[in-house]
CSV table of C-alpha atoms and ligand atoms in Angstrom, one decimal:
chain,number,residue,atom,x,y,z
A,1,MET,CA,34.0,17.9,-37.2
A,2,ALA,CA,32.9,14.2,-37.7
A,3,LYS,CA,29.3,13.3,-38.3
A,4,ILE,CA,28.3,10.2,-36.3
A,5,LEU,CA,25.1,8.5,-37.1
A,6,ILE,CA,23.6,5.9,-34.7
A,7,LEU,CA,20.8,3.8,-36.1
A,8,GLY,CA,18.4,2.3,-33.4
A,9,GLY,CA,17.1,3.6,-30.1
A,10,GLY,CA,17.3,0.4,-28.0
A,11,PHE,CA,19.9,-0.6,-25.4
A,12,GLY,CA,22.7,-0.6,-28.0
A,13,GLY,CA,21.9,2.7,-29.7
A,14,VAL,CA,21.2,4.6,-26.4
A,15,VAL,CA,24.4,3.5,-24.6
A,16,ALA,CA,26.5,4.1,-27.8
A,17,ALA,CA,25.1,7.7,-28.0
A,18,GLU,CA,25.7,8.4,-24.3
A,19,ARG,CA,29.3,7.1,-24.3
A,20,LEU,CA,30.2,9.0,-27.5
A,21,ALA,CA,28.7,12.2,-26.1
A,22,GLU,CA,30.9,11.7,-23.0
A,23,GLN,CA,34.0,10.9,-24.9
A,24,LEU,CA,33.8,13.4,-27.8
A,25,GLY,CA,32.4,16.5,-26.2
A,26,ASP,CA,30.9,19.2,-28.4
A,27,ASP,CA,33.4,19.0,-31.3
A,28,HIS,CA,31.5,16.4,-33.3
A,29,GLN,CA,27.9,15.9,-34.3
A,30,ILE,CA,26.1,12.8,-33.0
A,31,THR,CA,22.6,11.9,-34.3
A,32,LEU,CA,20.5,9.0,-33.3
A,33,VAL,CA,17.7,7.8,-35.6
A,34,SER,CA,14.9,5.4,-34.4
A,35,ARG,CA,11.4,4.6,-35.5
A,36,SER,CA,9.9,5.5,-32.1
A,37,ARG,CA,10.8,8.2,-29.6
A,38,ARG,CA,10.0,5.9,-26.7
A,39,PHE,CA,12.8,3.7,-25.2
A,40,VAL,CA,11.2,0.5,-23.7
A,41,PHE,CA,13.0,-1.6,-21.1
A,42,TYR,CA,12.1,-4.9,-22.7
A,43,PRO,CA,13.2,-7.2,-19.8
A,44,ALA,CA,10.2,-5.8,-17.9
A,45,LEU,CA,7.6,-6.9,-20.5
A,46,VAL,CA,6.7,-10.1,-18.6
A,47,LYS,CA,5.8,-7.9,-15.6
A,48,LEU,CA,3.8,-5.6,-17.8
A,49,ALA,CA,1.8,-8.6,-19.2
A,50,PHE,CA,1.0,-9.7,-15.6
A,51,GLY,CA,-0.1,-6.2,-14.5
A,52,LYS,CA,2.9,-5.7,-12.2
A,53,CYS,CA,3.9,-2.4,-13.8
A,54,THR,CA,2.6,0.1,-16.4
A,55,THR,CA,4.0,1.1,-19.8
A,56,LYS,CA,5.0,4.4,-18.2
A,57,ASP,CA,7.1,2.6,-15.5
A,58,ILE,CA,9.2,0.8,-18.2
A,59,SER,CA,9.7,3.5,-20.9
A,60,PHE,CA,11.0,7.0,-21.3
A,61,ASP,CA,11.2,9.8,-23.9
A,62,LEU,CA,14.3,9.3,-26.0
A,63,ARG,CA,14.2,12.7,-27.5
A,64,HIS,CA,14.5,14.4,-24.2
A,65,ALA,CA,17.1,12.0,-22.9
A,66,MET,CA,19.2,12.5,-26.0
A,67,LEU,CA,18.9,16.3,-26.2
A,68,ASP,CA,20.0,16.5,-22.5
A,69,ARG,CA,23.2,14.8,-23.7
A,70,ARG,CA,23.6,17.0,-26.8
A,71,VAL,CA,22.7,14.2,-29.2
A,72,ASN,CA,20.3,15.0,-32.0
A,73,PHE,CA,17.3,12.7,-32.2
A,74,ILE,CA,15.3,11.9,-35.4
A,75,GLU,CA,12.2,9.8,-35.2
A,76,ALA,CA,12.1,8.0,-38.5
A,77,GLU,CA,12.4,4.7,-40.4
A,78,VAL,CA,15.8,3.7,-41.7
A,79,ALA,CA,15.2,2.6,-45.2
A,80,ARG,CA,18.6,2.1,-46.8
A,81,ILE,CA,22.3,2.3,-46.0
A,82,ASP,CA,24.8,3.2,-48.7
A,83,PRO,CA,28.3,2.7,-47.3
A,84,SER,CA,30.0,3.7,-50.6
A,85,GLU,CA,28.4,7.2,-50.5
A,86,ARG,CA,28.3,7.1,-46.6
A,87,LYS,CA,24.6,8.0,-46.6
A,88,VAL,CA,21.6,6.6,-44.9
A,89,THR,CA,18.1,7.1,-46.4
A,90,ILE,CA,15.4,7.7,-43.8
A,91,ALA,CA,11.7,7.8,-44.5
A,92,HIS,CA,8.3,7.9,-42.8
A,93,GLY,CA,9.4,10.3,-40.1
A,94,GLU,CA,9.9,13.9,-39.1
A,95,VAL,CA,12.9,14.1,-41.5
A,96,GLU,CA,13.0,12.3,-44.9
A,97,GLY,CA,15.9,12.0,-47.3
A,98,LYS,CA,19.6,11.1,-47.2
A,99,LEU,CA,21.7,11.7,-44.1
A,100,PRO,CA,25.4,11.8,-44.6
A,101,TYR,CA,27.8,10.3,-42.1
A,102,ASP,CA,31.5,9.9,-41.4
A,103,TYR,CA,31.0,7.0,-38.9
A,104,LEU,CA,28.0,4.7,-38.5
A,105,ILE,CA,26.8,2.6,-35.6
A,106,PHE,CA,24.3,0.0,-36.6
A,107,ALA,CA,22.0,-0.9,-33.6
A,108,LEU,CA,18.7,-1.8,-35.2
A,109,GLY,CA,18.2,-5.0,-33.2
A,110,ARG,CA,16.7,-8.2,-34.7
A,111,ARG,CA,13.6,-9.0,-36.8
A,112,LEU,CA,10.8,-11.3,-35.7
A,113,ALA,CA,10.6,-13.9,-38.5
A,114,THR,CA,6.9,-14.8,-37.9
A,115,GLU,CA,6.5,-15.7,-41.6
A,116,ARG,CA,8.6,-18.9,-40.9
A,117,ILE,CA,5.8,-20.4,-38.7
A,118,THR,CA,2.5,-21.1,-40.6
A,119,GLY,CA,-0.4,-19.5,-38.8
A,120,PHE,CA,1.8,-17.5,-36.4
A,121,TYR,CA,0.5,-14.1,-37.4
A,122,GLU,CA,-3.2,-15.2,-37.1
A,123,HIS,CA,-3.1,-17.3,-34.0
A,124,ALA,CA,0.0,-16.9,-31.8
A,125,GLN,CA,0.5,-14.5,-29.0
A,126,HIS,CA,3.9,-13.3,-27.8
A,127,LEU,CA,5.1,-10.5,-25.5
A,128,LEU,CA,8.1,-9.1,-27.3
A,129,ASN,CA,6.7,-5.6,-27.5
A,130,VAL,CA,4.4,-3.4,-25.4
A,131,ASP,CA,1.2,-4.0,-27.4
A,132,LYS,CA,1.7,-7.7,-27.6
A,133,ALA,CA,2.5,-8.0,-23.9
A,134,ILE,CA,-0.7,-6.1,-23.0
A,135,GLN,CA,-2.7,-8.3,-25.4
A,136,PHE,CA,-1.2,-11.4,-23.9
A,137,GLY,CA,-2.0,-10.0,-20.4
A,138,LYS,CA,-5.7,-9.6,-21.4
A,139,ALA,CA,-5.8,-13.2,-22.7
A,140,VAL,CA,-4.4,-14.4,-19.3
A,141,SER,CA,-7.1,-12.4,-17.4
A,142,TYR,CA,-9.8,-14.3,-19.4
A,143,PHE,CA,-8.1,-17.7,-18.9
A,144,HIS,CA,-9.3,-19.8,-16.0
A,145,GLU,CA,-8.9,-23.4,-17.0
A,146,GLY,CA,-7.4,-25.7,-19.6
A,147,HIS,CA,-3.9,-26.0,-21.1
A,148,ALA,CA,-1.5,-23.1,-21.2
A,149,VAL,CA,1.5,-23.6,-23.6
A,150,ILE,CA,4.5,-21.4,-23.3
A,151,GLY,CA,7.3,-21.8,-25.8
A,152,GLN,CA,9.9,-20.7,-28.3
A,153,CYS,CA,10.6,-21.7,-31.9
A,154,ALA,CA,13.9,-22.8,-33.4
A,155,GLY,CA,16.0,-19.7,-33.7
A,156,THR,CA,14.3,-17.6,-31.1
A,157,ARG,CA,17.5,-16.8,-29.3
A,158,LEU,CA,15.8,-15.5,-26.1
A,159,PRO,CA,14.9,-18.1,-23.5
A,160,VAL,CA,14.5,-15.9,-20.5
A,161,PRO,CA,10.9,-14.6,-21.0
A,162,VAL,CA,9.7,-18.1,-21.8
A,163,TYR,CA,10.5,-19.4,-18.3
A,164,GLU,CA,9.6,-16.1,-16.6
A,165,THR,CA,6.2,-16.3,-18.3
A,166,ALA,CA,5.6,-19.9,-17.1
A,167,PHE,CA,6.6,-19.0,-13.5
A,168,ALA,CA,4.5,-15.8,-13.5
A,169,LEU,CA,1.5,-17.7,-14.9
A,170,ALA,CA,1.8,-20.4,-12.2
A,171,ARG,CA,1.9,-17.8,-9.5
A,172,HIS,CA,-0.9,-15.7,-11.0
A,173,LEU,CA,-3.2,-18.9,-11.1
A,174,ASP,CA,-2.1,-19.8,-7.5
A,175,ASP,CA,-3.1,-16.4,-6.3
A,176,LYS,CA,-6.5,-16.7,-7.9
A,177,GLY,CA,-7.0,-20.3,-6.6
A,178,GLU,CA,-7.1,-21.6,-10.1
A,179,ARG,CA,-3.8,-23.5,-10.4
A,180,ASP,CA,-5.4,-26.9,-10.1
A,181,ARG,CA,-7.6,-26.2,-13.2
A,182,VAL,CA,-4.7,-25.4,-15.5
A,183,LYS,CA,-1.9,-27.5,-17.0
A,184,ILE,CA,1.1,-25.5,-17.9
A,185,THR,CA,3.6,-26.8,-20.5
A,186,VAL,CA,6.9,-25.3,-21.6
A,187,VAL,CA,7.9,-26.2,-25.1
A,188,SER,CA,11.5,-26.2,-26.4
A,189,PRO,CA,12.6,-26.7,-30.0
A,190,GLY,CA,15.6,-28.8,-29.0
A,191,GLU,CA,16.9,-30.4,-25.8
A,192,PHE,CA,15.4,-28.5,-22.8
A,193,GLY,CA,17.7,-25.9,-21.3
A,194,LEU,CA,19.3,-22.5,-21.9
A,195,GLU,CA,21.5,-23.9,-24.7
A,196,LEU,CA,24.6,-22.4,-23.1
A,197,GLY,CA,26.3,-25.8,-22.5
A,198,ASP,CA,25.7,-25.3,-18.8
A,199,TYR,CA,24.4,-28.6,-17.3
A,200,GLU,CA,24.0,-27.3,-13.8
A,201,THR,CA,21.7,-24.4,-14.8
A,202,THR,CA,19.6,-26.8,-16.8
A,203,ILE,CA,19.1,-29.1,-13.8
A,204,ARG,CA,18.3,-26.2,-11.5
A,205,LEU,CA,15.8,-24.7,-14.0
A,206,LYS,CA,14.2,-28.1,-14.5
A,207,LYS,CA,13.8,-28.6,-10.7
A,208,ALA,CA,12.2,-25.1,-10.4
A,209,LEU,CA,9.7,-25.8,-13.2
A,210,ILE,CA,8.8,-29.2,-11.8
A,211,SER,CA,8.3,-27.8,-8.3
A,212,ASN,CA,5.9,-25.3,-9.9
A,213,ARG,CA,4.1,-28.2,-11.6
A,214,ILE,CA,5.2,-27.0,-15.0
A,215,GLU,CA,5.5,-29.8,-17.6
A,216,ILE,CA,8.6,-29.7,-20.0
A,217,VAL,CA,8.3,-30.8,-23.6
A,218,SER,CA,11.7,-31.0,-25.4
A,219,ASN,CA,12.5,-31.5,-29.1
A,220,PHE,CA,9.3,-29.9,-30.3
A,221,PRO,CA,10.3,-27.5,-33.1
A,222,THR,CA,7.0,-25.7,-33.8
A,223,SER,CA,6.3,-25.2,-37.5
A,224,SER,CA,2.6,-24.3,-37.5
A,225,VAL,CA,0.0,-22.8,-35.2
A,226,THR,CA,-3.8,-22.9,-35.2
A,227,ALA,CA,-6.3,-21.3,-32.9
A,228,ASN,CA,-6.1,-24.3,-30.5
A,229,SER,CA,-2.9,-26.3,-31.4
A,230,ILE,CA,0.8,-26.1,-32.3
A,231,ALA,CA,2.4,-28.7,-34.5
A,232,THR,CA,5.9,-29.8,-35.8
A,233,ALA,CA,6.7,-30.5,-39.4
A,234,THR,CA,6.7,-34.3,-38.5
A,235,GLY,CA,3.0,-34.1,-37.3
A,236,LYS,CA,3.5,-34.0,-33.5
A,237,THR,CA,0.7,-31.8,-32.0
A,238,ILE,CA,0.0,-30.1,-28.7
A,239,ASN,CA,-3.4,-28.6,-28.0
A,240,HIS,CA,-3.7,-25.3,-26.2
A,241,ASP,CA,-6.3,-23.0,-24.7
A,242,LEU,CA,-3.7,-20.3,-24.1
A,243,LEU,CA,-0.5,-19.9,-26.1
A,244,MET,CA,2.5,-17.7,-25.7
A,245,LEU,CA,5.0,-18.5,-28.4
A,246,LEU,CA,8.2,-16.6,-29.2
A,247,PRO,CA,8.9,-16.6,-33.0
A,248,PRO,CA,12.2,-17.2,-34.7
A,249,PHE,CA,14.6,-14.2,-34.8
A,250,ARG,CA,16.6,-13.0,-37.8
A,251,GLY,CA,18.9,-10.1,-38.3
A,252,SER,CA,17.6,-6.7,-39.2
A,253,SER,CA,16.3,-6.3,-42.8
A,254,ALA,CA,18.2,-3.0,-43.1
A,255,ALA,CA,21.5,-4.9,-43.2
A,256,SER,CA,20.4,-7.7,-45.6
A,257,TYR,CA,21.8,-6.2,-48.8
A,258,LEU,CA,25.1,-4.9,-47.5
A,259,GLY,CA,27.0,-8.2,-48.0
A,260,VAL,CA,28.0,-8.3,-44.3
A,261,THR,CA,25.5,-10.8,-42.9
A,262,ASP,CA,25.5,-14.5,-42.1
A,263,SER,CA,22.8,-17.0,-43.3
A,264,GLU,CA,20.4,-15.8,-40.6
A,265,GLY,CA,20.9,-12.1,-41.4
A,266,TYR,CA,23.2,-11.2,-38.4
A,267,ILE,CA,26.0,-8.8,-39.0
A,268,ALA,CA,29.6,-10.2,-38.9
A,269,VAL,CA,31.7,-8.0,-36.6
A,270,ASP,CA,35.1,-8.5,-35.0
A,271,PRO,CA,35.7,-8.2,-31.2
A,272,THR,CA,36.3,-4.4,-31.7
A,273,MET,CA,32.7,-4.3,-32.9
A,274,ARG,CA,33.7,-3.1,-36.4
A,275,VAL,CA,31.7,-4.6,-39.2
A,276,ILE,CA,33.9,-7.0,-41.1
A,277,GLY,CA,34.6,-5.7,-44.7
A,278,GLN,CA,33.3,-2.2,-44.1
A,279,GLU,CA,35.2,1.0,-43.1
A,280,ARG,CA,33.9,3.4,-40.4
A,281,MET,CA,31.0,1.1,-39.6
A,282,TYR,CA,30.3,-0.6,-36.2
A,283,ALA,CA,27.4,-2.9,-35.2
A,284,VAL,CA,26.2,-3.7,-31.7
A,285,GLY,CA,23.4,-5.5,-29.9
A,286,ASP,CA,20.9,-8.1,-31.2
A,287,CYS,CA,21.9,-7.5,-34.8
A,288,VAL,CA,25.4,-9.0,-34.5
A,289,ASN,CA,26.4,-12.6,-35.3
A,290,PHE,CA,27.7,-13.7,-31.9
A,291,GLU,CA,26.5,-17.1,-30.6
A,292,GLY,CA,24.1,-17.6,-27.8
A,293,PRO,CA,21.1,-15.6,-26.6
A,294,LYS,CA,20.4,-12.0,-27.5
A,295,LEU,CA,20.6,-9.9,-24.3
A,296,GLY,CA,20.3,-6.2,-23.4
A,297,HIS,CA,23.4,-6.2,-21.2
A,298,LEU,CA,25.5,-7.7,-24.1
A,299,ALA,CA,24.2,-4.8,-26.3
A,300,THR,CA,25.3,-2.2,-23.7
A,301,ARG,CA,28.8,-3.7,-23.3
A,302,GLN,CA,29.2,-4.0,-27.1
A,303,SER,CA,28.2,-0.3,-27.4
A,304,GLU,CA,30.8,0.8,-24.8
A,305,VAL,CA,33.5,-1.0,-26.8
A,306,ALA,CA,32.2,0.4,-30.1
A,307,ALA,CA,32.0,4.0,-28.7
A,308,THR,CA,35.6,3.8,-27.3
A,309,ASN,CA,37.0,2.5,-30.6
A,310,LEU,CA,35.1,5.0,-32.7
A,311,ALA,CA,36.3,7.9,-30.5
A,312,ALA,CA,39.9,6.5,-30.9
A,313,GLU,CA,39.5,6.3,-34.7
A,314,ILE,CA,38.4,9.9,-34.8
A,315,ASP,CA,41.4,10.9,-32.7
A,316,GLY,CA,43.6,9.0,-35.2
A,317,HIS,CA,44.4,6.1,-32.9
A,318,GLU,CA,44.0,2.4,-33.5
A,319,PRO,CA,40.7,1.0,-32.1
A,320,LEU,CA,42.0,-1.4,-29.5
A,321,ALA,CA,39.1,-2.0,-27.1
A,322,CYS,CA,37.8,-5.6,-27.3
A,323,TYR,CA,34.5,-7.1,-26.3
A,324,SER,CA,34.4,-10.5,-24.5
A,325,HIS,CA,31.2,-12.5,-24.8
A,326,GLU,CA,30.2,-13.0,-21.1
A,327,ILE,CA,26.5,-13.8,-20.6
A,328,LYS,CA,24.8,-12.6,-17.4
A,329,LEU,CA,21.2,-13.5,-17.1
A,330,VAL,CA,18.5,-13.6,-14.4
A,331,ILE,CA,15.4,-15.8,-14.7
A,332,ASP,CA,13.0,-14.0,-12.5
A,333,GLU,CA,9.4,-14.7,-11.3
A,334,ALA,CA,10.4,-18.0,-9.6
A,335,GLY,CA,10.6,-16.6,-6.1
A,336,ALA,CA,13.3,-18.3,-4.1
A,337,ASN,CA,14.1,-20.4,-7.2
A,338,SER,CA,15.0,-17.3,-9.3
A,339,LEU,CA,18.3,-18.0,-11.1
A,340,TYR,CA,21.4,-16.1,-12.0
A,341,LEU,CA,23.9,-17.3,-14.5
A,342,ARG,CA,27.2,-15.8,-15.6
A,343,LYS,CA,29.2,-17.6,-18.3
A,344,ASN,CA,31.7,-16.6,-20.9
A,345,LEU,CA,30.8,-18.2,-24.2
A,346,TRP,CA,34.2,-17.6,-25.6
A,347,ASN,CA,36.1,-19.8,-23.2
A,348,ASP,CA,35.6,-23.1,-21.4
A,349,ALA,CA,35.5,-21.8,-17.8
A,350,PRO,CA,32.4,-23.2,-16.0
A,351,GLY,CA,29.6,-20.8,-15.4
A,352,VAL,CA,28.7,-19.2,-12.1
A,353,ILE,CA,25.2,-20.1,-11.0
A,354,LYS,CA,23.3,-18.6,-8.0
A,355,GLN,CA,19.7,-19.2,-7.0
A,356,SER,CA,17.7,-17.1,-4.6
A,357,ARG,CA,15.0,-14.5,-4.2
A,358,VAL,CA,17.7,-11.9,-4.2
A,359,TRP,CA,18.1,-12.2,-8.0
A,360,SER,CA,14.5,-11.3,-8.5
A,361,TRP,CA,15.0,-8.1,-6.4
A,362,ALA,CA,18.3,-7.4,-8.3
A,363,LYS,CA,16.5,-7.6,-11.7
A,364,ARG,CA,13.8,-5.1,-10.4
A,365,ALA,CA,16.6,-2.8,-9.1
A,366,GLN,CA,18.3,-3.0,-12.5
A,367,LYS,CA,15.2,-1.6,-14.2
A,368,GLU,CA,15.0,1.3,-11.7
A,369,TYR,CA,18.7,2.0,-12.2
A,370,TRP,CA,18.3,2.1,-16.0
A,371,GLN,CA,15.5,4.6,-15.8
A,372,VAL,CA,17.4,6.9,-13.4
A,373,LYS,CA,20.7,6.6,-15.3
A,374,HIS,CA,19.4,6.9,-18.9
A,375,ALA,CA,16.0,8.7,-19.0
B,401,FAD,C1,10.3,-9.9,-23.2
B,401,FAD,C2,11.8,-9.7,-23.2
B,401,FAD,C3,12.6,-10.0,-22.1
B,401,FAD,C4,13.9,-9.8,-22.1
B,401,FAD,N1,14.7,-10.2,-21.0
B,401,FAD,C5,16.0,-9.9,-21.0
B,401,FAD,C6,16.7,-10.1,-19.8
B,401,FAD,O1,16.2,-10.5,-18.8
B,401,FAD,N2,18.0,-9.7,-19.8
B,401,FAD,C7,18.6,-9.2,-20.9
B,401,FAD,O2,19.9,-8.8,-20.8
B,401,FAD,N3,18.0,-9.0,-22.0
B,401,FAD,C8,16.7,-9.3,-22.1
B,401,FAD,N4,16.0,-9.1,-23.2
B,401,FAD,C9,16.7,-8.8,-24.5
B,401,FAD,C10,17.0,-7.3,-24.7
B,401,FAD,O3,15.9,-6.5,-24.5
B,401,FAD,C11,17.6,-7.1,-26.1
B,401,FAD,O4,18.7,-8.0,-26.2
B,401,FAD,C12,18.0,-5.7,-26.3
B,401,FAD,O5,16.8,-5.0,-26.4
B,401,FAD,C13,18.8,-5.5,-27.6
B,401,FAD,O6,19.1,-4.2,-27.7
B,401,FAD,P1,19.4,-3.6,-29.2
B,401,FAD,O7,19.7,-2.2,-29.0
B,401,FAD,O8,20.3,-4.4,-29.9
B,401,FAD,O9,18.0,-3.8,-30.0
B,401,FAD,P2,16.6,-3.2,-29.6
B,401,FAD,O10,16.4,-3.0,-28.2
B,401,FAD,O11,15.6,-4.1,-30.4
B,401,FAD,O12,16.6,-1.8,-30.3
B,401,FAD,C14,16.5,-1.6,-31.7
B,401,FAD,C15,15.9,-0.2,-32.0
B,401,FAD,O13,15.9,0.0,-33.4
B,401,FAD,C16,14.7,0.5,-33.8
B,401,FAD,N5,14.5,0.1,-35.2
B,401,FAD,C17,14.6,-1.2,-35.7
B,401,FAD,N6,14.5,-1.1,-37.1
B,401,FAD,C18,14.4,0.2,-37.4
B,401,FAD,C19,14.3,0.9,-38.6
B,401,FAD,N7,14.3,0.2,-39.8
B,401,FAD,N8,14.3,2.2,-38.6
B,401,FAD,C20,14.3,2.9,-37.4
B,401,FAD,N9,14.4,2.3,-36.2
B,401,FAD,C21,14.4,0.9,-36.2
B,401,FAD,C22,13.7,-0.2,-32.9
B,401,FAD,O14,12.4,0.5,-32.9
B,401,FAD,C23,14.4,-0.1,-31.6
B,401,FAD,O15,14.3,1.1,-30.9
B,401,FAD,C24,14.6,-9.3,-23.3
B,401,FAD,C25,13.8,-8.9,-24.4
B,401,FAD,C26,12.4,-9.1,-24.4
B,401,FAD,C27,11.6,-8.7,-25.6
């Protein structure tokens, strides 16, 4: 019997556990460790901030979901991984101590490197978790006039909620009859766009923002934040009365001392999702070092590949399943201008772009589908 340990209860960890349970049956022991027993559907956090759904609508109890699939669940903090002993130290939870494993799947996501932006912790709002989304929603409800600045820092690796927040705020103010009293600015650290080398998407996104009277400021790498302004290291400043700023991302701290990460802390994996230089260790999701944005559907596809290969390894076969880096994203909240983009970042084929209200409905349906399929 093999002991399989999955670290992280997000998109990557949950799908890896489900696929392994399906493929391996009862013969092996699968355990998932995560710091919270609630799975949160992050792509719905913009809707949560704007009061379009509740926390209950976008989360479910991981322990029940895992036990239904015969996967053990431990609510605890991953403190240390020791690949030479094949043990993981867990702390601050219902079980503490060292857990042995035969195979490991690392799915601990990314870290918010707020310390890289002076004043971020004290003054900036974001919406990358439930509490922060609710806090930002409160700030929106008190905001009636002035300058709203919505942006991301260099290294954020998640453009979707920036644009969705700007569109949602424009609509919220329209509904309240306050749009004329507010200027909305979207701030990008580099050239404006999704940074996917896709010119057509950039143009369409720009048009959608302009038609919603949202100003675009490019090449503004925010390096500091105060209660009423953001600034770059070269002294450019923008004043704000409401700020939603996504901080830089970095790889998970739990991988930082394993000697498997790049300069930003992301884990080097090959297309089979095996960690380069380690045996019996896979990594999936936001924690890996693939280029481009960090997205939930990439995490789930990487997990399917990792689970198939891990099951093959246990059966004594070569892990042959390979991941291909095809991005699919929807920028919602823009009504008929909502955008869908599909593009493979590992080849030169042009992306497929579609624009219609249907993509907004599709994104909503995807959330319902997730809850039904995985809760
Ligand atoms: C506001 C927002 C909007 C988004 N919109 C989209 C979208 O439209 N489309 C899309 O595809 N993606 C979107 N994403 C991105 C998507 O949510 C992520 O790519 C996805 O969550 C990554 O999955 P993961 O499993 O790698 O990491 P995560 O979901 O971050 O899961 C990591 C898990 O590990 C746990 N963990 C971390 N460290 C430890 C530790 N030391 N000990 C124990 N547990 C730990 C965490 O609590 C968490 O449960 C969005 C994200 C946000 C925040």
